[in-house]
Short mmCIF file of C-alpha atoms in Angstrom, two decimals:
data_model
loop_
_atom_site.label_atom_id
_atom_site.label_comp_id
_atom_site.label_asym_id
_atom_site.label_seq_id
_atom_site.Cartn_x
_atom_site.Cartn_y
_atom_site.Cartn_z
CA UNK A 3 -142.76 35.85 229.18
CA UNK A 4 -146.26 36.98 228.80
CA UNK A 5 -149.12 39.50 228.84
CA UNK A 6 -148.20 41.28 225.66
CA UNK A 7 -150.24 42.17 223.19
CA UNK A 8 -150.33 39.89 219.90
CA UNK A 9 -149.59 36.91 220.94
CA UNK A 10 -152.16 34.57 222.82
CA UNK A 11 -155.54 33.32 221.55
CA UNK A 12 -154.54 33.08 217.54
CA UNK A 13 -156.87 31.99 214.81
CA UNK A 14 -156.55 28.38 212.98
CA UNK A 15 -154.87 30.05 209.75
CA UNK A 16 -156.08 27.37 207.85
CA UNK A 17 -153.81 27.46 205.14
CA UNK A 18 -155.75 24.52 203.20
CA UNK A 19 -158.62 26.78 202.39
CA UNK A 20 -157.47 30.10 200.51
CA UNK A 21 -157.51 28.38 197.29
CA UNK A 22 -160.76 26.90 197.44
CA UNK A 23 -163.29 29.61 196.74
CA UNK A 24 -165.93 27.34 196.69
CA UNK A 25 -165.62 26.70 200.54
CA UNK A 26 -164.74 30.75 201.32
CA UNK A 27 -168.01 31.62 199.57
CA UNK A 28 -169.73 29.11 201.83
CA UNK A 29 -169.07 29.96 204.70
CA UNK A 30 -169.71 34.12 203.76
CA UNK A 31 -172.93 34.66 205.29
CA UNK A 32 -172.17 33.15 208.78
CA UNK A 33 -168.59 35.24 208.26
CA UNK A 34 -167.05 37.62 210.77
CA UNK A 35 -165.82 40.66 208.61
CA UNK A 36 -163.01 43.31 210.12
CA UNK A 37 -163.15 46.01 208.36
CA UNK A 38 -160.62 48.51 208.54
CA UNK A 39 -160.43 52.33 207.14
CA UNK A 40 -157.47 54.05 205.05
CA UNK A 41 -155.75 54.71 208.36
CA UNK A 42 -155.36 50.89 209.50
CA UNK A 43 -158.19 51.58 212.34
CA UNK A 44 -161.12 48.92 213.04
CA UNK A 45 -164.43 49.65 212.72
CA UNK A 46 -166.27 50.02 216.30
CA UNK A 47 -169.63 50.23 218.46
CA UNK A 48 -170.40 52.95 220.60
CA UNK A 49 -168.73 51.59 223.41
CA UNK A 50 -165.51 51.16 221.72
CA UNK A 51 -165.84 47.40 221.00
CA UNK A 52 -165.20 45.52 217.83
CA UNK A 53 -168.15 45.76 215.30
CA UNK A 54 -167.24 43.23 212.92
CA UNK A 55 -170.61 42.16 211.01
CA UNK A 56 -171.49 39.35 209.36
CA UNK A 57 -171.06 38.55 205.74
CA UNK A 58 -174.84 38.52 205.52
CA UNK A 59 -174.55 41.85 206.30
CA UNK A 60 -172.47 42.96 204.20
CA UNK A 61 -174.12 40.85 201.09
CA UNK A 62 -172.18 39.55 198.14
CA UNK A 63 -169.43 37.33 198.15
CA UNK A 64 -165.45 37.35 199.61
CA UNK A 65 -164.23 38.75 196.71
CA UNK A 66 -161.51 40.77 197.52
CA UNK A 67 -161.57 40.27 200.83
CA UNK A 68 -158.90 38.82 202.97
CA UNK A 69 -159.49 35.41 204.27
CA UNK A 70 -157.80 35.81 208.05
CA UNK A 71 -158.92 31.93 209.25
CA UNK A 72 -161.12 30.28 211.37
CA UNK A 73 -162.12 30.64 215.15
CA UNK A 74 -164.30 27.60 216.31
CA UNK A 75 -165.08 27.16 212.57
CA UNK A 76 -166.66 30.34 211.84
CA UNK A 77 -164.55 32.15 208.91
CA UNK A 78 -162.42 35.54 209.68
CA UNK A 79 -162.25 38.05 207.12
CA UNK A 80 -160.67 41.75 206.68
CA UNK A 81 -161.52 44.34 204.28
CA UNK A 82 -161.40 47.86 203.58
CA UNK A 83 -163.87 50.23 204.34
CA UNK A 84 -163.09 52.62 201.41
CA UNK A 85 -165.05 49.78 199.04
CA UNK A 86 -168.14 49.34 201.34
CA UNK A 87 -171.49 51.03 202.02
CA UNK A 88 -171.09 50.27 205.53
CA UNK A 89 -170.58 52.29 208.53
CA UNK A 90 -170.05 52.21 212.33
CA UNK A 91 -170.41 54.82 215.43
CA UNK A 92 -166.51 55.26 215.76
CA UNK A 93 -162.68 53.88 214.57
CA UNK A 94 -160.42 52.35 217.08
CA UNK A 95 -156.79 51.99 216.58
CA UNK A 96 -154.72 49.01 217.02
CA UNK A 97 -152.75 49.96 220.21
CA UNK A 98 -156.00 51.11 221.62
CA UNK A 99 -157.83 47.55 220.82
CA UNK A 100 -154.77 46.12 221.99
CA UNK A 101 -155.21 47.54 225.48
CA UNK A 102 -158.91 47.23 225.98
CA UNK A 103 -159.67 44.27 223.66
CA UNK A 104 -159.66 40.32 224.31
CA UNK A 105 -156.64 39.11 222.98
CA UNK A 106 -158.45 37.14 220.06
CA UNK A 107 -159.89 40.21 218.88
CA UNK A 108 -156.91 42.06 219.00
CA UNK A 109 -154.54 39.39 217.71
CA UNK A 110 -157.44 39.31 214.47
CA UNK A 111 -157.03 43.06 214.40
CA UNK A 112 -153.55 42.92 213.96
CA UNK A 113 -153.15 40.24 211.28
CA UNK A 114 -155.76 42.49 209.64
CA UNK A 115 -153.84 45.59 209.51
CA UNK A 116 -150.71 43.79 208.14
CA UNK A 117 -152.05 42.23 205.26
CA UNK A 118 -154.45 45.25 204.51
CA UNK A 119 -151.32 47.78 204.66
CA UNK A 120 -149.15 44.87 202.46
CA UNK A 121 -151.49 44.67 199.95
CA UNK A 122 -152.33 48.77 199.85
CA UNK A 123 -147.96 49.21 199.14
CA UNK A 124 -147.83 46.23 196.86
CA UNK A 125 -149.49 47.89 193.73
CA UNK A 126 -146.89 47.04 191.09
CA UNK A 127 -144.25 44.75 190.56
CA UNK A 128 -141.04 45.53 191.22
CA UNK A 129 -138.96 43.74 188.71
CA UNK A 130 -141.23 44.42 185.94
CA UNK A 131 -143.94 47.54 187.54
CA UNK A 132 -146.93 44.80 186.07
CA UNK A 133 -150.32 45.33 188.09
CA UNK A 134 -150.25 43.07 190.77
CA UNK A 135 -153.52 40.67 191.67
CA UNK A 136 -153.81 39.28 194.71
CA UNK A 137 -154.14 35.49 194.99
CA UNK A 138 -154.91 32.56 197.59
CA UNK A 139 -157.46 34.49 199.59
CA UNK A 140 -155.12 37.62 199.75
CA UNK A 141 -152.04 36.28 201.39
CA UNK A 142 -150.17 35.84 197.78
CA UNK A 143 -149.73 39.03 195.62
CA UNK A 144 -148.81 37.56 191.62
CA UNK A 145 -147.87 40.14 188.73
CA UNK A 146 -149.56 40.03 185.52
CA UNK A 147 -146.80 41.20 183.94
CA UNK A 148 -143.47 38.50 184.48
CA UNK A 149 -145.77 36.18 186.65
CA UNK A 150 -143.39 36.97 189.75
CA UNK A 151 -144.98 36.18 193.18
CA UNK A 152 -144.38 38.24 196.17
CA UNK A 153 -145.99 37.57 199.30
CA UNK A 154 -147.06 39.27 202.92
CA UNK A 155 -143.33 41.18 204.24
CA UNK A 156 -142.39 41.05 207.76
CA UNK A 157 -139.26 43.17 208.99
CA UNK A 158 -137.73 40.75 212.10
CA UNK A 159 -136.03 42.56 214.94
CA UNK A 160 -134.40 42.47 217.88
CA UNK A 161 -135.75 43.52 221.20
CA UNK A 162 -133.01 43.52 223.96
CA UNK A 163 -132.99 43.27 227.65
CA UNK A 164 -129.17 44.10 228.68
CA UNK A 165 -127.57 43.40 231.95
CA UNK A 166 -124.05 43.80 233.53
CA UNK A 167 -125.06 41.61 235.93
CA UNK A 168 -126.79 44.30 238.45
CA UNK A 169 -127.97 47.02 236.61
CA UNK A 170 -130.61 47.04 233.64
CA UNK A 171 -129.55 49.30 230.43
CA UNK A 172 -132.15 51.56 228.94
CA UNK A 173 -132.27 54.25 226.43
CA UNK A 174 -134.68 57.40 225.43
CA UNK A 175 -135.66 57.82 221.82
CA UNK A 176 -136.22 61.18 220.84
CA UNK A 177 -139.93 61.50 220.14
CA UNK A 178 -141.32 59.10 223.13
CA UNK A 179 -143.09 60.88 225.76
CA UNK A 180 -141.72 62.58 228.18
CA UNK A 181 -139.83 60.62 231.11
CA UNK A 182 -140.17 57.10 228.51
CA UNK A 183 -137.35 54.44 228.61
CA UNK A 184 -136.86 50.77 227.24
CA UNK A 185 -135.51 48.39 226.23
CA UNK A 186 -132.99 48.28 222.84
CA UNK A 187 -134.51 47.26 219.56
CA UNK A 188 -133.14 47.19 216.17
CA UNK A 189 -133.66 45.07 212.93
CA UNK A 190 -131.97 42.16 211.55
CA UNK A 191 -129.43 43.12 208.48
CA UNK A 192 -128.99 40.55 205.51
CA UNK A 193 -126.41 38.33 206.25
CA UNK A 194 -126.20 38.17 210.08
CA UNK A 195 -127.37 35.86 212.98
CA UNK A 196 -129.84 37.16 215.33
CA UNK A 197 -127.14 36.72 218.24
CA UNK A 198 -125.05 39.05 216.10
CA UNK A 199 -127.85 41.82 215.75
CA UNK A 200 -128.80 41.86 219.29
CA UNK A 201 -124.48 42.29 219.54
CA UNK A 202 -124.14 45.22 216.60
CA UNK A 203 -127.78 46.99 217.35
CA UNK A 204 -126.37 47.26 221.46
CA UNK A 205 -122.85 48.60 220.23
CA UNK A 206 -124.00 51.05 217.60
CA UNK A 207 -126.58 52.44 219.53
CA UNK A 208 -125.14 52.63 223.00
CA UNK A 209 -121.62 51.66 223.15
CA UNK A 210 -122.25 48.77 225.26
CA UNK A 211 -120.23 45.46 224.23
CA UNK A 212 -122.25 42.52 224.44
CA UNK A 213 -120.99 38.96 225.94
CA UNK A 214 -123.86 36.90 225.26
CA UNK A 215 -127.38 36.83 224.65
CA UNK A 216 -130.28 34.48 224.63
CA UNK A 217 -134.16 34.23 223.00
CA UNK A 218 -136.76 34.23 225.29
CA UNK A 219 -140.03 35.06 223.10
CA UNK A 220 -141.33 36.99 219.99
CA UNK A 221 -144.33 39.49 219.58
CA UNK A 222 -146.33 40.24 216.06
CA UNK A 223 -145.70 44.23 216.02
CA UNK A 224 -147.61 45.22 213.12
CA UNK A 225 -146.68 48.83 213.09
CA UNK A 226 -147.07 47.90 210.04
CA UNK A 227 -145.02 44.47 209.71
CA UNK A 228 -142.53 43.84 212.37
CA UNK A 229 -141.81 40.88 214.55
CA UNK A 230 -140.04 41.45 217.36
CA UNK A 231 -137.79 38.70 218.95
CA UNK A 232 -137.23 39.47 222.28
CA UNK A 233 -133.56 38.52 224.00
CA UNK A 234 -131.83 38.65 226.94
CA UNK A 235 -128.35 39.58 227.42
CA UNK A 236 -125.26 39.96 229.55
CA UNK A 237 -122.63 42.52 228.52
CA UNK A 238 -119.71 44.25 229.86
CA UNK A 239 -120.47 47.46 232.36
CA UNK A 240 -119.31 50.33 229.64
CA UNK A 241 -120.44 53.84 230.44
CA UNK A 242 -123.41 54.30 227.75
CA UNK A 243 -122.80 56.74 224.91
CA UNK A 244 -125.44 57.58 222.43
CA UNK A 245 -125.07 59.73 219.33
CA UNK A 246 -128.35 61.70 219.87
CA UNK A 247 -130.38 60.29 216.41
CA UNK A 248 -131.61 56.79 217.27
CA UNK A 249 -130.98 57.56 220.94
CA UNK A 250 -130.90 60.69 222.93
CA UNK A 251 -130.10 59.33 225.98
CA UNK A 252 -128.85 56.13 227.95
CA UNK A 253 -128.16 54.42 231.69
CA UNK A 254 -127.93 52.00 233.41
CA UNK A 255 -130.54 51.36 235.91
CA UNK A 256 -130.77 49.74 239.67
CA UNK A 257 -133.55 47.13 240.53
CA UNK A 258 -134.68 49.34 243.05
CA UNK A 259 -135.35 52.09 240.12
CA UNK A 260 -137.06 49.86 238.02
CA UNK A 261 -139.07 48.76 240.75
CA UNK A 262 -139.84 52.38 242.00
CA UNK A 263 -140.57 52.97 237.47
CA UNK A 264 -143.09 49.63 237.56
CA UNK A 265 -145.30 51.09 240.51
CA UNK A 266 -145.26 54.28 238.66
CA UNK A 267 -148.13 52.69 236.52
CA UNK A 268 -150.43 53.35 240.00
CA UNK A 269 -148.82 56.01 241.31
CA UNK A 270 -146.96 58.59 239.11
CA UNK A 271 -144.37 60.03 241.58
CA UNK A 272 -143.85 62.87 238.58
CA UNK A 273 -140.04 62.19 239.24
CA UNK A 274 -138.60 58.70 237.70
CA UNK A 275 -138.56 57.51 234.30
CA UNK A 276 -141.52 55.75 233.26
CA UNK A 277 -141.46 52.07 231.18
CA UNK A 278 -143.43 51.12 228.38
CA UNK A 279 -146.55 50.02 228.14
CA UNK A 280 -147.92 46.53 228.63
CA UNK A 281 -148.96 45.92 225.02
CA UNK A 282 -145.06 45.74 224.47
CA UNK A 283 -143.17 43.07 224.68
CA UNK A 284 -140.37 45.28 225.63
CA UNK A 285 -142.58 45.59 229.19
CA UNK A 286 -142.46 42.25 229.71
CA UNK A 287 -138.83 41.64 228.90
CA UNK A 288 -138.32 44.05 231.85
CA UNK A 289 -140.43 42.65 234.29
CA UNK A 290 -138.78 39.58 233.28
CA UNK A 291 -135.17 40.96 234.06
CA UNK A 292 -136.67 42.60 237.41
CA UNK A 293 -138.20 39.83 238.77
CA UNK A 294 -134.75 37.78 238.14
CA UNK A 295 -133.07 40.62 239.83
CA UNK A 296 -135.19 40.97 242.47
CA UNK A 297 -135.21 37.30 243.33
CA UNK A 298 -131.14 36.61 243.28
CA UNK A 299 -131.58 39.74 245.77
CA UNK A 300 -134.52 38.42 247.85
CA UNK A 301 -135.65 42.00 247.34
CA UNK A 302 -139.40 42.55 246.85
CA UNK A 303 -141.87 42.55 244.26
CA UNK A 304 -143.72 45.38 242.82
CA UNK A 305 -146.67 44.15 244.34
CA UNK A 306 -145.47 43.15 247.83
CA UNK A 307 -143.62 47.01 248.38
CA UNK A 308 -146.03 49.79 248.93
CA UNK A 309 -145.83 53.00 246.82
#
């Protein structure tokens, strides 16, 4: 399980150093700064490359910027553009960057946009509606009002590759582009077991009664704050029925159709359903299932069968 977006190449968080202000300020001027507009997109070159500048350039202090960590001790911070006299040739949006970017860049992007988009929804407290100021290098949000602390949300879910033991099971949501299928996904509800989500979110969205399941890997989806936990599971062969609102549509698929869908990426038959992208974790929990499929079978790989 690999080759998503998110995942590889993280900065040292470096936990130890957002309350020392004295060090943060230090290293400013040799800083890398991402700075991000009211949209959540990164500042960019011509060419569509990160154009993160140095605190030097920027001047001043950290001051309300977001301490991200450290990559081969230089300091990461994010910001927002609204608050600077600084501009670049072009925005680039995370699932862009997360495509065409090294995976450092893109991993610093997204841990960027979270905390950003946290801290822009995290105005007021919500026991008391006191102004909230945000502490420990931005990663702690404390009201001024009851002195409640409330810190960076993530939403987990579960992302779901279901078998009956020869087919795959996929489903459409309604606004995807055209010919789009993947995997299941839903989020975790208070009080229940990630086993038992990947068991309800299957059953409620496509009728399909789950036997088992097990974790295989998790991806950062910060769209704005999810993290999606990505599972494997064997369930019984029901006939997929979908209720047309989270899902318009459902099957069950052959290996030889998700083969013929993965080659699609090279050569777009204009036919077949098409997979998601491989940013997605939920890619690579099919390619997973495929190339389990495919080798129980002794059938061939994507890359070994021509188009």
């Amino acid at each position: 399980m690999s080759g998503f977006a998110f995942a590889g190449d993280p900065l040292d968080r470096a936990d130890h150093l957002r309350d020392d202000a004295a060090a943060l300020a230090a290293m400013w001027p040799q800083a890398r700064i991402l700075v991000l507009d009211q949209e959540g997109q990164a500042y960019a070159d011509a060419d569509g490359s990160l154009q993160a500048p140095s605190g030097a350039e920027l001047g001043g202090g950290p001051g309300a910027a977001i301490f991200l960590g450290l990559k081969q001790d230089v300091a990461w911070f994010a910001v927002a553009g609204d608050a600077l006299a600084y501009t670049a040739p072009q925005r680039v949006g995370l699932r862009r960057a997360a495509a065409a970017w090294p995976a450092f860049e893109s991993g610093a992007f997204a841990l960027a946009r979270a905390l950003l988009h946290w801290q822009s929804r995290t105005r007021y407290c919500g026991i008391c509606a006191g102004a909230i100021e945000f502490r420990r290098a931005g990663y702690l949000g404390h009201c001024s009002g009851c002195g409640a602390d409330q810190y960076p949300r993530v939403d987990p879910a579960v992302i779901v590759a279901v078998s009956d033991g020869q087919r795959l099971l996929l489903g459409r949501q309604p606004g995807w582009p055209a010919r789009r299928y993947s995997v299941v996904a839903g989020f975790v509800e208070p009080g229940e077991t990630l086993e038992q989500t990947v068991a309800r979110e299957v059953l409620e969205e496509t009728r399909v009664r789950v036997r088992s399941s097990r974790y295989l890997a998790a991806q950062p989806w910060p769209f704005p704050g999810a993290l999606m936990l990505g599972f494997t599971a064997q369930a019984e062969p029901d006939p997929p029925q979908v209720d047309g609102v989270e899902l318009e549509d459902a099957r069950w698929f052959s290996a030889e159709e998700i083969g013929a869908a993965l080659r699609r990426d090279q050569h777009d038959d204009g036919q077949g359903i098409l997979l998601s992208p491989a940013i997605s974790i939920a890619r690579s929990l099919i390619e997973h299932w495929y190339a389990g499929a495919v080798g129980s079978r002794g059938a061939e790989s994507p890359a070994q069968t021509s188009p």
